[in-house]
Coordinates of C-alpha atoms in Angstrom, one line a residue:
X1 CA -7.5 45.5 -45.6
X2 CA -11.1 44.7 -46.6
X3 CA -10.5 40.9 -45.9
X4 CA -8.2 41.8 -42.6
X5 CA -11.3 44.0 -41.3
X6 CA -13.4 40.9 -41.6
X7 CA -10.8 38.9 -39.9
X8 CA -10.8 40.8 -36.8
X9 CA -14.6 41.5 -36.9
X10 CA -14.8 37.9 -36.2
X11 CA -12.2 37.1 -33.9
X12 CA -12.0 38.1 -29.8
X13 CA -10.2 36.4 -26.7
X14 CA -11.0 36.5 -22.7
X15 CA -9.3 36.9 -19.4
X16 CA -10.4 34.1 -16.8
X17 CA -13.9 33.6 -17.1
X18 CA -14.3 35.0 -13.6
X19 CA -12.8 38.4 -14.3
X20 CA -14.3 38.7 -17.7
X21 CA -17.9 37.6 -17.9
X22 CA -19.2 39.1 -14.5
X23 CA -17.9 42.6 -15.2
X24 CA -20.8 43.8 -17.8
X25 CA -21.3 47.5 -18.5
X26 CA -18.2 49.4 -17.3
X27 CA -17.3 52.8 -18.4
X28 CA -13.2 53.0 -19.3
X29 CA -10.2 53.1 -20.8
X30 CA -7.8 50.0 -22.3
X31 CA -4.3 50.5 -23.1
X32 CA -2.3 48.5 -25.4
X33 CA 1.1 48.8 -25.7
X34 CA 3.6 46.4 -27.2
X35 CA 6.8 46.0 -29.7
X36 CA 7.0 44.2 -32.7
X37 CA 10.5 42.7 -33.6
X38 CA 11.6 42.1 -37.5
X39 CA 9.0 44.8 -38.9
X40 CA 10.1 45.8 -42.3
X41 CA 7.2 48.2 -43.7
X42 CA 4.7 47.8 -46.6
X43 CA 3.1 49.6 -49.3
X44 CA -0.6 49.6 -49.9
X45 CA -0.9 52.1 -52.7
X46 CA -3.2 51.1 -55.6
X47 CA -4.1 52.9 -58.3
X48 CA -7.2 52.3 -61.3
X49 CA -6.2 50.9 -64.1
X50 CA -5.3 54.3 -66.0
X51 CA -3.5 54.5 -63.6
X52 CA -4.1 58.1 -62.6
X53 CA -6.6 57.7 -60.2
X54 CA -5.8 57.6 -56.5
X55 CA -7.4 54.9 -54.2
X56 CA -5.4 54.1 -51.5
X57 CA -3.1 56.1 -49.4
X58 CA -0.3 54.0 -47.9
X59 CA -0.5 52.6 -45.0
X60 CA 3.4 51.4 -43.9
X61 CA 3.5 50.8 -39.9
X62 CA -0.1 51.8 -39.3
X63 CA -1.5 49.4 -36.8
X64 CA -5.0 49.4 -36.3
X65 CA -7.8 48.2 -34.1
X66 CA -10.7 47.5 -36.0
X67 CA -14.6 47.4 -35.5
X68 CA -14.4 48.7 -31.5
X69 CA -18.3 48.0 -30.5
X70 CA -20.4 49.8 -28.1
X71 CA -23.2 48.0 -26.4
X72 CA -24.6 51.3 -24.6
X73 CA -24.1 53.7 -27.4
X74 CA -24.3 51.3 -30.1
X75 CA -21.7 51.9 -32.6
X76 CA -18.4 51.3 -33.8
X77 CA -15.0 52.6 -34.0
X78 CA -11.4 52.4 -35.3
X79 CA -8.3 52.9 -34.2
X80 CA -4.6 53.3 -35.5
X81 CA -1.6 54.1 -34.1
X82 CA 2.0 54.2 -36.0
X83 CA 4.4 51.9 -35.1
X84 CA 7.6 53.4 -33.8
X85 CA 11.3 53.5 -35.2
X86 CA 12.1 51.2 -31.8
X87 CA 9.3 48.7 -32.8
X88 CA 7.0 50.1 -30.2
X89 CA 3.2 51.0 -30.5
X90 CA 0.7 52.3 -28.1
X91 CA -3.1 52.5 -28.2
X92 CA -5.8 54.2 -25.4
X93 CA -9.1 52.6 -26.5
X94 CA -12.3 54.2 -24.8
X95 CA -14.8 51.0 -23.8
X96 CA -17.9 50.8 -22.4
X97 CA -17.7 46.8 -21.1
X98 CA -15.0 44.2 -21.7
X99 CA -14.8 43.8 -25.9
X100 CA -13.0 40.6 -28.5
X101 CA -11.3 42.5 -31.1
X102 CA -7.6 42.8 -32.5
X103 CA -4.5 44.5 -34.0
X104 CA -4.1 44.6 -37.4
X105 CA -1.0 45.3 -39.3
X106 CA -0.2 44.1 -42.8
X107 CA -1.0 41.1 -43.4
X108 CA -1.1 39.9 -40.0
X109 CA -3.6 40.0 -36.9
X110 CA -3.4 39.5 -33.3
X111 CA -6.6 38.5 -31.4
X112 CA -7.1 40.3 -28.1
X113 CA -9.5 40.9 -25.2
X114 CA -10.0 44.6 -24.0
X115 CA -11.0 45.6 -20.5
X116 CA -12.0 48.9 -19.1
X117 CA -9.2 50.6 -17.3
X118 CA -6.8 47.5 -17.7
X119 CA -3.2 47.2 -20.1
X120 CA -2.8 45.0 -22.6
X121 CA 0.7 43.7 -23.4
X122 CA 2.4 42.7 -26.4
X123 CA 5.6 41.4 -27.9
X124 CA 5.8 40.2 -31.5
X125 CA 8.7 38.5 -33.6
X126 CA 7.7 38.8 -37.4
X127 CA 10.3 36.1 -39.2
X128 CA 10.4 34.5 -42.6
X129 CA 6.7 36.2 -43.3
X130 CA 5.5 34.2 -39.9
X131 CA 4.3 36.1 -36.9
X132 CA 5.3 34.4 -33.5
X133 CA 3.3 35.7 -30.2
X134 CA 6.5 35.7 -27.8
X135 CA 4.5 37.6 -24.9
X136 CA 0.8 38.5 -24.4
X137 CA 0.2 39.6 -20.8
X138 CA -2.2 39.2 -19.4
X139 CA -2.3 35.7 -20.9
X140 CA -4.7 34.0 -22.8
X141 CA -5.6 31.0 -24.4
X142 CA -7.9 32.4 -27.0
X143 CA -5.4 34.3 -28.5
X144 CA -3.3 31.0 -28.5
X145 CA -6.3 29.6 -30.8
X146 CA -6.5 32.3 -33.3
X147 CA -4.7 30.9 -36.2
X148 CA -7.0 27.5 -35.6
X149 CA -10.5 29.5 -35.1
X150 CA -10.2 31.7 -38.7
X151 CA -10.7 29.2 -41.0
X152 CA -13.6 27.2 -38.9
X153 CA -15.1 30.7 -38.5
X154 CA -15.3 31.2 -42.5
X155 CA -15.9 27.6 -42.8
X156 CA -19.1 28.3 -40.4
X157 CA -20.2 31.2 -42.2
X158 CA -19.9 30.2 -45.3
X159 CA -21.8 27.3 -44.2
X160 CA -24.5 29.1 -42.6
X161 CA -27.0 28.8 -45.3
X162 CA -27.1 25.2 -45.6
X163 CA -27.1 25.1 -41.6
X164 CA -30.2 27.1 -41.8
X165 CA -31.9 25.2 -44.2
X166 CA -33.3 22.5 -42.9
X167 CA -36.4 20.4 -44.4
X168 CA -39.4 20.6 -43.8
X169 CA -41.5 17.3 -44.3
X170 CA -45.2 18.8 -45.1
X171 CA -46.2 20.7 -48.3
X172 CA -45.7 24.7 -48.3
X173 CA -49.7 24.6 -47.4
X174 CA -49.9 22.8 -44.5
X175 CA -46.7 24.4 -42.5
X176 CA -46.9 26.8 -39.6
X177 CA -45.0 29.3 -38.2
X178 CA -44.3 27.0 -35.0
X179 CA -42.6 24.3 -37.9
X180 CA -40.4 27.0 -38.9
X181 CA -39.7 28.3 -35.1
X182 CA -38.4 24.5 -34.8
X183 CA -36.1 24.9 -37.5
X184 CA -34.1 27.4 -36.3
X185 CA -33.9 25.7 -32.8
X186 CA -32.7 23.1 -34.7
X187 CA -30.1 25.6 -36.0
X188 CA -29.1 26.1 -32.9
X189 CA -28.7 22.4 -32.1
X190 CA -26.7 21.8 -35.4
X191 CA -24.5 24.6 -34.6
X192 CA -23.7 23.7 -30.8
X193 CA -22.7 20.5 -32.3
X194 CA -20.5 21.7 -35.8
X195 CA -18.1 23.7 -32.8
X196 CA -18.0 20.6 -30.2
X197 CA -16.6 18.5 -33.3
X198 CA -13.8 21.1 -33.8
X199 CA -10.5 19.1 -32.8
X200 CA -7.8 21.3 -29.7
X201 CA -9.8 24.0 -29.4
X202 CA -9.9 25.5 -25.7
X203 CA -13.4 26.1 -23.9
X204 CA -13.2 29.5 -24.1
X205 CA -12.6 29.7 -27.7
X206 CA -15.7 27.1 -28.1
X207 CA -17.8 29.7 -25.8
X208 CA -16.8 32.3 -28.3
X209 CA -17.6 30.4 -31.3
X210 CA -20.7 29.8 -30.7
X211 CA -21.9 32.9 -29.5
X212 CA -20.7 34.2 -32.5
X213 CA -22.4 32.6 -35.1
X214 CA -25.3 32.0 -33.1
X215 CA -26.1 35.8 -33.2
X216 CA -25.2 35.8 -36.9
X217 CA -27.7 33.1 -37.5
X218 CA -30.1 35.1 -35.0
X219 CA -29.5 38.6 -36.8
X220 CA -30.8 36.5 -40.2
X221 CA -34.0 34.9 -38.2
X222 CA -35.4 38.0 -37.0
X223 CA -35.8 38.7 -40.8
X224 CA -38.7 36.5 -41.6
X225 CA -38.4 37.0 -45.7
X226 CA -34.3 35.6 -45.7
X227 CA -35.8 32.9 -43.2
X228 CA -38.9 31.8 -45.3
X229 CA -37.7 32.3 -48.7
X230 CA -35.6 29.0 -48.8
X231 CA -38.5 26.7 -48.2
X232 CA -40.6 28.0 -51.6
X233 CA -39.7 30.4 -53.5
X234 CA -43.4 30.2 -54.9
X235 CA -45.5 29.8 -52.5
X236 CA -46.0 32.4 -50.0
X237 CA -45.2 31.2 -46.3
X238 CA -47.6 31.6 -43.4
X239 CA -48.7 34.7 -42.8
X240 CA -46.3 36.4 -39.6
X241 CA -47.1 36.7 -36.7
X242 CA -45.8 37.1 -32.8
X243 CA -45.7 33.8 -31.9
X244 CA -43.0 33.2 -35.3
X245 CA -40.8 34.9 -32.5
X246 CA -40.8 32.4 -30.0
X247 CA -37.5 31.1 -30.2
X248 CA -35.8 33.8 -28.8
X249 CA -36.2 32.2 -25.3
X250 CA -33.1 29.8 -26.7
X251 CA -30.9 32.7 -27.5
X252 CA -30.0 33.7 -24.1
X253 CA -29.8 37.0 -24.8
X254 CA -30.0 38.2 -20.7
X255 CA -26.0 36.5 -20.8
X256 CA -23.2 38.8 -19.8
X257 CA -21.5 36.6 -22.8
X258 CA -23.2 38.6 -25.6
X259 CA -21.7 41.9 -24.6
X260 CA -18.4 40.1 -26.2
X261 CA -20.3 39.7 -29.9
X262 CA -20.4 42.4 -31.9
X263 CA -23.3 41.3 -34.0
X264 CA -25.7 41.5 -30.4
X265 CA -26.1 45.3 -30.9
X266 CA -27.8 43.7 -34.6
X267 CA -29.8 42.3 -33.1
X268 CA -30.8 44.4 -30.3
X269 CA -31.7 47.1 -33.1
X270 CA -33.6 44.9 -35.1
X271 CA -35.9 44.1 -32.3
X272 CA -36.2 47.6 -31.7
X273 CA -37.2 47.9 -35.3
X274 CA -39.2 45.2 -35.7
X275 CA -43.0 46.3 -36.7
X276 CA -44.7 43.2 -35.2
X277 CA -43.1 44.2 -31.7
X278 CA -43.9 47.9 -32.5
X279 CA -41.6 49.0 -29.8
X280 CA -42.2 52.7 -29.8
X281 CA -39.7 55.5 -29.4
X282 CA -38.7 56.2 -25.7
X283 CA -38.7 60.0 -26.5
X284 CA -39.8 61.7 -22.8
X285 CA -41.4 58.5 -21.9
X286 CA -39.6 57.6 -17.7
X287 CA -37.2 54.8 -18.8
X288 CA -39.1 52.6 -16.2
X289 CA -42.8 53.5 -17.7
X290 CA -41.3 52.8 -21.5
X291 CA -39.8 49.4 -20.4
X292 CA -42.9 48.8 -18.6
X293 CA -44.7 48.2 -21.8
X294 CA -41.6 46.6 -23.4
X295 CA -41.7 43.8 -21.2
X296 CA -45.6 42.8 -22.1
X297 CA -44.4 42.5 -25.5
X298 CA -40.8 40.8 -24.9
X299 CA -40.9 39.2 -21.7
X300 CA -42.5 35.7 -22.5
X301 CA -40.8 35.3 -25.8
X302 CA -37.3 35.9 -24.5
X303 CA -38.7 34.0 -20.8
X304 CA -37.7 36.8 -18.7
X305 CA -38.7 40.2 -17.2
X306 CA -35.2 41.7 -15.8
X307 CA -31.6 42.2 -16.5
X308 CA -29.2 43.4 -18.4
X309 CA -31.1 42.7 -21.5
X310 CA -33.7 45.4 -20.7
X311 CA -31.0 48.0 -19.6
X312 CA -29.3 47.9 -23.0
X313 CA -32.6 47.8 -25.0
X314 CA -33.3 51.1 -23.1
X315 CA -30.0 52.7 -23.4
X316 CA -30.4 51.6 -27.2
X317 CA -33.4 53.3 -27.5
X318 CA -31.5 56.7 -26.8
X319 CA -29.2 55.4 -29.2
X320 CA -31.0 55.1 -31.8
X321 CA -31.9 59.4 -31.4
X322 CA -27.9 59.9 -31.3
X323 CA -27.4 57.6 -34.4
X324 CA -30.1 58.3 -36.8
X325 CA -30.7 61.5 -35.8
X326 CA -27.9 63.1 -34.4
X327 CA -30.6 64.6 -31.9
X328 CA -29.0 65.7 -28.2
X329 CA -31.2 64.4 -25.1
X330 CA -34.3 66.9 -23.8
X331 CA -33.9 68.1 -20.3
X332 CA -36.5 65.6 -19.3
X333 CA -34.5 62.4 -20.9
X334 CA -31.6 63.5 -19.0
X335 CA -33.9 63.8 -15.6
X336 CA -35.2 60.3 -17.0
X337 CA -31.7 58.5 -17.5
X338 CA -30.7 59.7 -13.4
X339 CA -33.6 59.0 -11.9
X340 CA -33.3 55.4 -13.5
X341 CA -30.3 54.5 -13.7
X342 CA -28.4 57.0 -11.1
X343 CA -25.1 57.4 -11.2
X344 CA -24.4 54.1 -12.9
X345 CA -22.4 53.7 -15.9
X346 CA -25.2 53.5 -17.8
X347 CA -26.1 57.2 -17.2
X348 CA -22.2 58.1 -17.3
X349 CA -22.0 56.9 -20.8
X350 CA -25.1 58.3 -22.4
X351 CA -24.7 61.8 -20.7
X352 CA -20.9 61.8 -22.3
X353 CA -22.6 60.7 -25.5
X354 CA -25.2 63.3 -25.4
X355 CA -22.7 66.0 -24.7
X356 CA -20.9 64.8 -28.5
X357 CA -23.5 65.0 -29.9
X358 CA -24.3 68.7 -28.8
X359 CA -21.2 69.5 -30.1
X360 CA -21.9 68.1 -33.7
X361 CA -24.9 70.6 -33.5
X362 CA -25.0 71.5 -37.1
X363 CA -23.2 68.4 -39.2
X364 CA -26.8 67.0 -40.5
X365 CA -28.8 70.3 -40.3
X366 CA -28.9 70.3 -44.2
X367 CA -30.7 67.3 -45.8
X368 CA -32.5 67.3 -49.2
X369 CA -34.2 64.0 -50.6
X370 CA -33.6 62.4 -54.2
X371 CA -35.4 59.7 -55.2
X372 CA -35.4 57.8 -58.6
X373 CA -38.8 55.0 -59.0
X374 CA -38.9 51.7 -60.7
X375 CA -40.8 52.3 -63.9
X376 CA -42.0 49.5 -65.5
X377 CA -42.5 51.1 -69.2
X378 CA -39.5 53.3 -68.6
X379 CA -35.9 53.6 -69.4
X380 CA -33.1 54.5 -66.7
X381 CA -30.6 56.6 -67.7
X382 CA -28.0 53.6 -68.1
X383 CA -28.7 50.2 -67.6
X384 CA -26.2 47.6 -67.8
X385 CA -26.4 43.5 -68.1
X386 CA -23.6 41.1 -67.8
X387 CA -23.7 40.0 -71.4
X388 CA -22.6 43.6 -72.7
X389 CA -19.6 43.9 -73.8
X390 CA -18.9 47.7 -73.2
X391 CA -19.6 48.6 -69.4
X392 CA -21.3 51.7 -68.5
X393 CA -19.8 54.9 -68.6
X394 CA -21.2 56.4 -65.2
X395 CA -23.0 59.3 -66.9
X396 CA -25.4 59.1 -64.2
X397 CA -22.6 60.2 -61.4
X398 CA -21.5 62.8 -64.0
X399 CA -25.2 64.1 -63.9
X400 CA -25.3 64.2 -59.9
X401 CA -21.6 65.6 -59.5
X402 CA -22.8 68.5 -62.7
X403 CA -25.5 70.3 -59.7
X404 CA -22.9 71.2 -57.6
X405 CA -20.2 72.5 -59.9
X406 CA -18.2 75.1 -58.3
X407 CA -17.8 73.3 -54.7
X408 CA -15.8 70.3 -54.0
X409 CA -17.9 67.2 -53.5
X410 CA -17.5 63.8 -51.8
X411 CA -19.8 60.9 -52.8
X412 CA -20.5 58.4 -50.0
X413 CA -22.1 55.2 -51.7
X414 CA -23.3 53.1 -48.4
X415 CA -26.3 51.1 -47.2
X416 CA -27.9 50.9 -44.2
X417 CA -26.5 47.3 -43.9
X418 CA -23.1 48.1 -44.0
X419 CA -21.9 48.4 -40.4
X420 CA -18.4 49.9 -41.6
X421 CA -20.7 52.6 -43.4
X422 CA -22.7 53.6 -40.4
X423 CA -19.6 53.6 -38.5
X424 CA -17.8 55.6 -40.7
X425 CA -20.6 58.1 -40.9
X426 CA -20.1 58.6 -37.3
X427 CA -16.6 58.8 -37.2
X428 CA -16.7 61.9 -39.5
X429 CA -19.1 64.0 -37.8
X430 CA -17.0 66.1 -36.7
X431 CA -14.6 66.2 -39.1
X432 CA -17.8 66.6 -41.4
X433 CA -18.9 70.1 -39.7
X434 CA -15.7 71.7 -40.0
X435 CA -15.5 70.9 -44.2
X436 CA -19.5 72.1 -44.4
X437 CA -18.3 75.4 -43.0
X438 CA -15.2 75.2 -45.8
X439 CA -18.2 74.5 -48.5
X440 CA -17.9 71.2 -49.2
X441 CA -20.5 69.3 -50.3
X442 CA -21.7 65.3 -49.0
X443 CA -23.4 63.3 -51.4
X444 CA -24.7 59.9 -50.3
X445 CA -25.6 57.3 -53.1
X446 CA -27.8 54.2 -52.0
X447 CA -30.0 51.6 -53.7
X448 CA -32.7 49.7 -53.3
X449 CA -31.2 46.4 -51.3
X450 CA -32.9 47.4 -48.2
X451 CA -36.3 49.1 -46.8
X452 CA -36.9 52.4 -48.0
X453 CA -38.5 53.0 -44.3
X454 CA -34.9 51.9 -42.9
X455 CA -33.2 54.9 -45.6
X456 CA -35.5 57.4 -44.2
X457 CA -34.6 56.2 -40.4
X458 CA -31.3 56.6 -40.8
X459 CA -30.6 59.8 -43.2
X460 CA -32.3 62.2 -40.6
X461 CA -29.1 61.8 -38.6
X462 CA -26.5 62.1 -41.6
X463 CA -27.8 65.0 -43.9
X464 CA -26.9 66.2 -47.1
X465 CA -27.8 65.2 -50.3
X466 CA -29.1 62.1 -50.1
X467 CA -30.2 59.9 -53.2
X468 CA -32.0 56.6 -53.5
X469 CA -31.6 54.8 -57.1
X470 CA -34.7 53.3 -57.5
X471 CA -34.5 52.2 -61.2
X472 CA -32.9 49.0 -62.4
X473 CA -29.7 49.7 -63.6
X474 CA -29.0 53.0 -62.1
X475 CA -26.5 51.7 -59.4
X476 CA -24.7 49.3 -61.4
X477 CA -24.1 52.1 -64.3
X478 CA -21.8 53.6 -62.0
X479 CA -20.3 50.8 -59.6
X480 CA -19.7 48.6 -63.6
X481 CA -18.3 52.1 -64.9
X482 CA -14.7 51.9 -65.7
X483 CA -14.0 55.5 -64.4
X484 CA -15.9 54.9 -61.2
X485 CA -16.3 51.3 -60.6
X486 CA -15.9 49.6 -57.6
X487 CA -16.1 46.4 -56.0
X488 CA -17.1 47.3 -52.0
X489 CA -19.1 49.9 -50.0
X490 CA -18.1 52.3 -48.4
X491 CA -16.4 53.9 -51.3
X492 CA -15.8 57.6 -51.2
X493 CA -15.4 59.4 -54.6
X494 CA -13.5 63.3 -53.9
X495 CA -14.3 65.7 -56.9
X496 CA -12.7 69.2 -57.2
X497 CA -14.7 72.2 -57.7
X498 CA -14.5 71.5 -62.2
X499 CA -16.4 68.5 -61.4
X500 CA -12.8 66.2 -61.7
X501 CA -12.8 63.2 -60.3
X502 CA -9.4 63.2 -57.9
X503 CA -9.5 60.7 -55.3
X504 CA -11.1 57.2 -54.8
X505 CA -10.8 55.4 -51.4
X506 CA -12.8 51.9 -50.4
X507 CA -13.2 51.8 -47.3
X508 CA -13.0 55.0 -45.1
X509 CA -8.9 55.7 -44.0
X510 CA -9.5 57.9 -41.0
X511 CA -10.4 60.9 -40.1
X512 CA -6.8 62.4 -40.7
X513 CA -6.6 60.9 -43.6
X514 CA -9.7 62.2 -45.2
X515 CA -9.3 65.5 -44.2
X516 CA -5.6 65.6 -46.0
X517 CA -7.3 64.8 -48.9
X518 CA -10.1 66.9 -49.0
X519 CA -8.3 70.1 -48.1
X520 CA -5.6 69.0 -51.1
X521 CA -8.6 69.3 -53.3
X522 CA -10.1 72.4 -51.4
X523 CA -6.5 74.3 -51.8
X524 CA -6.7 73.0 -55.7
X525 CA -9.6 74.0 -56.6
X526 CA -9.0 78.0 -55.3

């Protein structure tokens, strides 16, 4: 399921490039509907090597939509639906703009465009082990191209580094920041050119393509460290600036086309993160005051002033207090978001957001902080290197689990990275109030692959107990450990109240899911 997540993540299709590409922002709801032919079900249960441990439910005729992006409210969803005894399925996914994305079932995937208040349908013939598209309406080539594009999109990932590495021909000393703004329009260039060499490919698939990767690639730019760090690892690059961001302009991020790619709301959040752009909060601030002085800091390195671009950098903004902070508007950000914006979708969505989140009132009100430091002429508690023979025993999850004996607990080990994470986290808010109220107790276990500024950010909005392994080895004595090991985040670890480990899940299985197993362990551990 891990690998199928990634396959859909990276696949979409279009209606007629008229219909599709001039719609933008449009608050609504696609349906699917459809019948496979030939089905026979699966089994997806795994268990640890003891054999003891649970890790997977199973997942026979569950068809899901995967990594459902929101440019306004920026996040994601998933979806599943069961798949009938007739063969027939049905989804109702909530959009805010035309999205790529695609059903999953198995081991199979079928690449679809979703359009506000528009149907989607779909007739399957599984044969042999070989899926056969017999009807897709409304039509579409891109779908057609699916089977072709997968491997030329891993091919292109995987071949990203070595796209973005491209030589510089002066010593570490003497380069600039404008020799290293070349090089990634130069990316750009070599990447326009890797997709027109793909053979029977239609134009729309193409399109996709390369706006695809190209925000990839662009996501990894706007982190000057990653950018810099293959030209010298020992020499220290020229010192950042404003000006390093000047090839923006060649992104074209005011296109209606990005709202299709998933990894745009990356890099719409990293601008508003970035400290050299120092784009401050919009709290209270009138949304056109705040974009005001936006603008004198974006406008000439993107080369425009206006558009959509600027709308969903705003409605990011208030976001970005939904997401990391689970924080409902002020009365005066709701006057703000009318008076600007009206009674466009815009405003629709984020005061349908903001009433959610009032709802959730409560789910992150508890939040305390553990942090663990590098010390140099110290000893973690566990440290573990590839030439031991005997992995670690994950007595430091044993030690975090022991404070809260007496109450079931779910560990959460996630980074602020991991878009599946995030998205999971939101998906389980509410779910997450009702089980604090039972007495069950979130833990959330990070290290230190990212900012420590970026954990703060970001655990305001998700509470509990949060910890931060800052010592070498601490992470990797539990993720090694043969009792808690694992190989991808998110992973969920469910203890009963004795401190018993009793379920182990990669990758978060729904809402539904989760709460069947959590109130198993609840009723066990009366």
């Amino acid at each position: 399921m891990f690998f199928i997540s990634i396959c859909v993540l990276l696949c979409a299709c279009t209606h007629k490039e008229q219909d599709s590409l001039k719609q933008g922002i449009r608050m609504g709801t696609a349906r699917i509907t459809g019948e496979i032919v030939n089905y026979s079900d699966f089994t997806s249960t795994v268990y640890d090597s003891t054999s003891t441990v649970y890790i997977s439910e199973s997942w026979d005729s569950t068809l899901f939509i995967n990594n459902v992006h929101y440019p306004i409210t920026g996040g994601m969803k998933t979806f599943e639906a069961r798949l009938q005894k007739d063969g027939t399925f049905s989804f109702e996914i909530p959009l805010e703009c035309s999205i790529g994305t695609g059903i999953v079932f198995d081991d199979y995937f079928v690449a679809l465009n979703l359009t506000p208040d528009e149907e989607v349908y779909l007739r399957i013939n599984l044969s042999n082990g070989q899926m056969k598209i017999e009807t897709i309406e409304p039509s579409s080539k891109f779908s057609s191209d699916s089977e072709k594009m997968l491997p030329e999109i891993d091919f292109l990932i995987s071949e990203g580094k070595s796209r973005r590495i491209i030589p510089i021909n002066k010593p570490l000393g003497e380069r600039t920041l404008n020799d290293y703004t070349w090089l990634i329009v130069e990316c750009l260039n070599n990447l326009k050119k890797q997709i027109d060499s793909i053979p029977d490919l239609s134009r729309e698939s193409r399109k996709f393509l390369f706006n695809y990767i190209k925000m990839i690639d662009l996501s990894i730019f706007m982190d000057y460290k990653i950018t810099t760090s293959g030209y010298g690892k020992d020499s220290i690059p020229p010192k950042l600036d404003i000006s390093y961001y000047q090839f923006l302009k060649d992104y074209d991020l005011n296109n209606s086309d990005c709202l299709y790619i998933i990894n745009y709301l990356n890099v719409l959040q990293r601008i508003l993160s970035n400290e050299i752009f120092a784009i401050p909060p919009i709290e209270d601030t009138p949304v056109k005051e705040w974009l005001g002085g936006v603008k004198k800091t974006m406008a000439d390195l993107v080369d425009f002033d206006k558009g959509m671009f600027y709308d969903l950098l705003a409605s990011n903004a208030y976001s970005r207090q939904f997401n990391n902070e689970a924080r409902p508007l002020s009365k005066k950000q709701i006057e703000n978001i009318k008076t600007y914006w009206k009674d466009g979708d815009i405003a629709k969505i984020l005061l349908q957001k903001n009433g959610e989140i009032e709802k959730l009132a409560g789910a992150n009100a508890h939040l305390n902080i553990h942090e663990t430091e590098t010390q140099p002429d110290g000893q973690p508690m566990e440290t573990y290197s590839e030439k031991d023979k005997n992995l670690p025993k994950g007595k430091l999850i044993d030690s975090i689990v022991a404070k809260y004996r007496g109450k079931v607990v779910m560990v959460d080990f996630w980074a602020t990275w991991c878009g599946p994470c995030l998205m999971a986290m939101q998906e389980m808010r509410p779910l997450k109030k009702e089980l604090i109220e039972k007495g069950v107790v979130f833990v959330y276990i990070t290290n230190r692959s990212f900012p420590k500024p970026e954990w703060r950010e970001k655990i305001t909005g998700i509470g509990g107990e949060q910890y931060y392994l800052g010592r070498d080895g601490e992470w990797e004595s539990i993720s090694y450990s043969k009792k808690y090991g694992f190989d991808y985040i998110p992973t969920y670890l469910i203890f009963d109240a004795e401190g018993n480990l009793k379920h182990k899940l990669t990758s978060y299985p729904g809402n539904e899911a989760m709460k069947k197993i959590i109130s198993e362990t609840l009723s066990g551990s009366k």
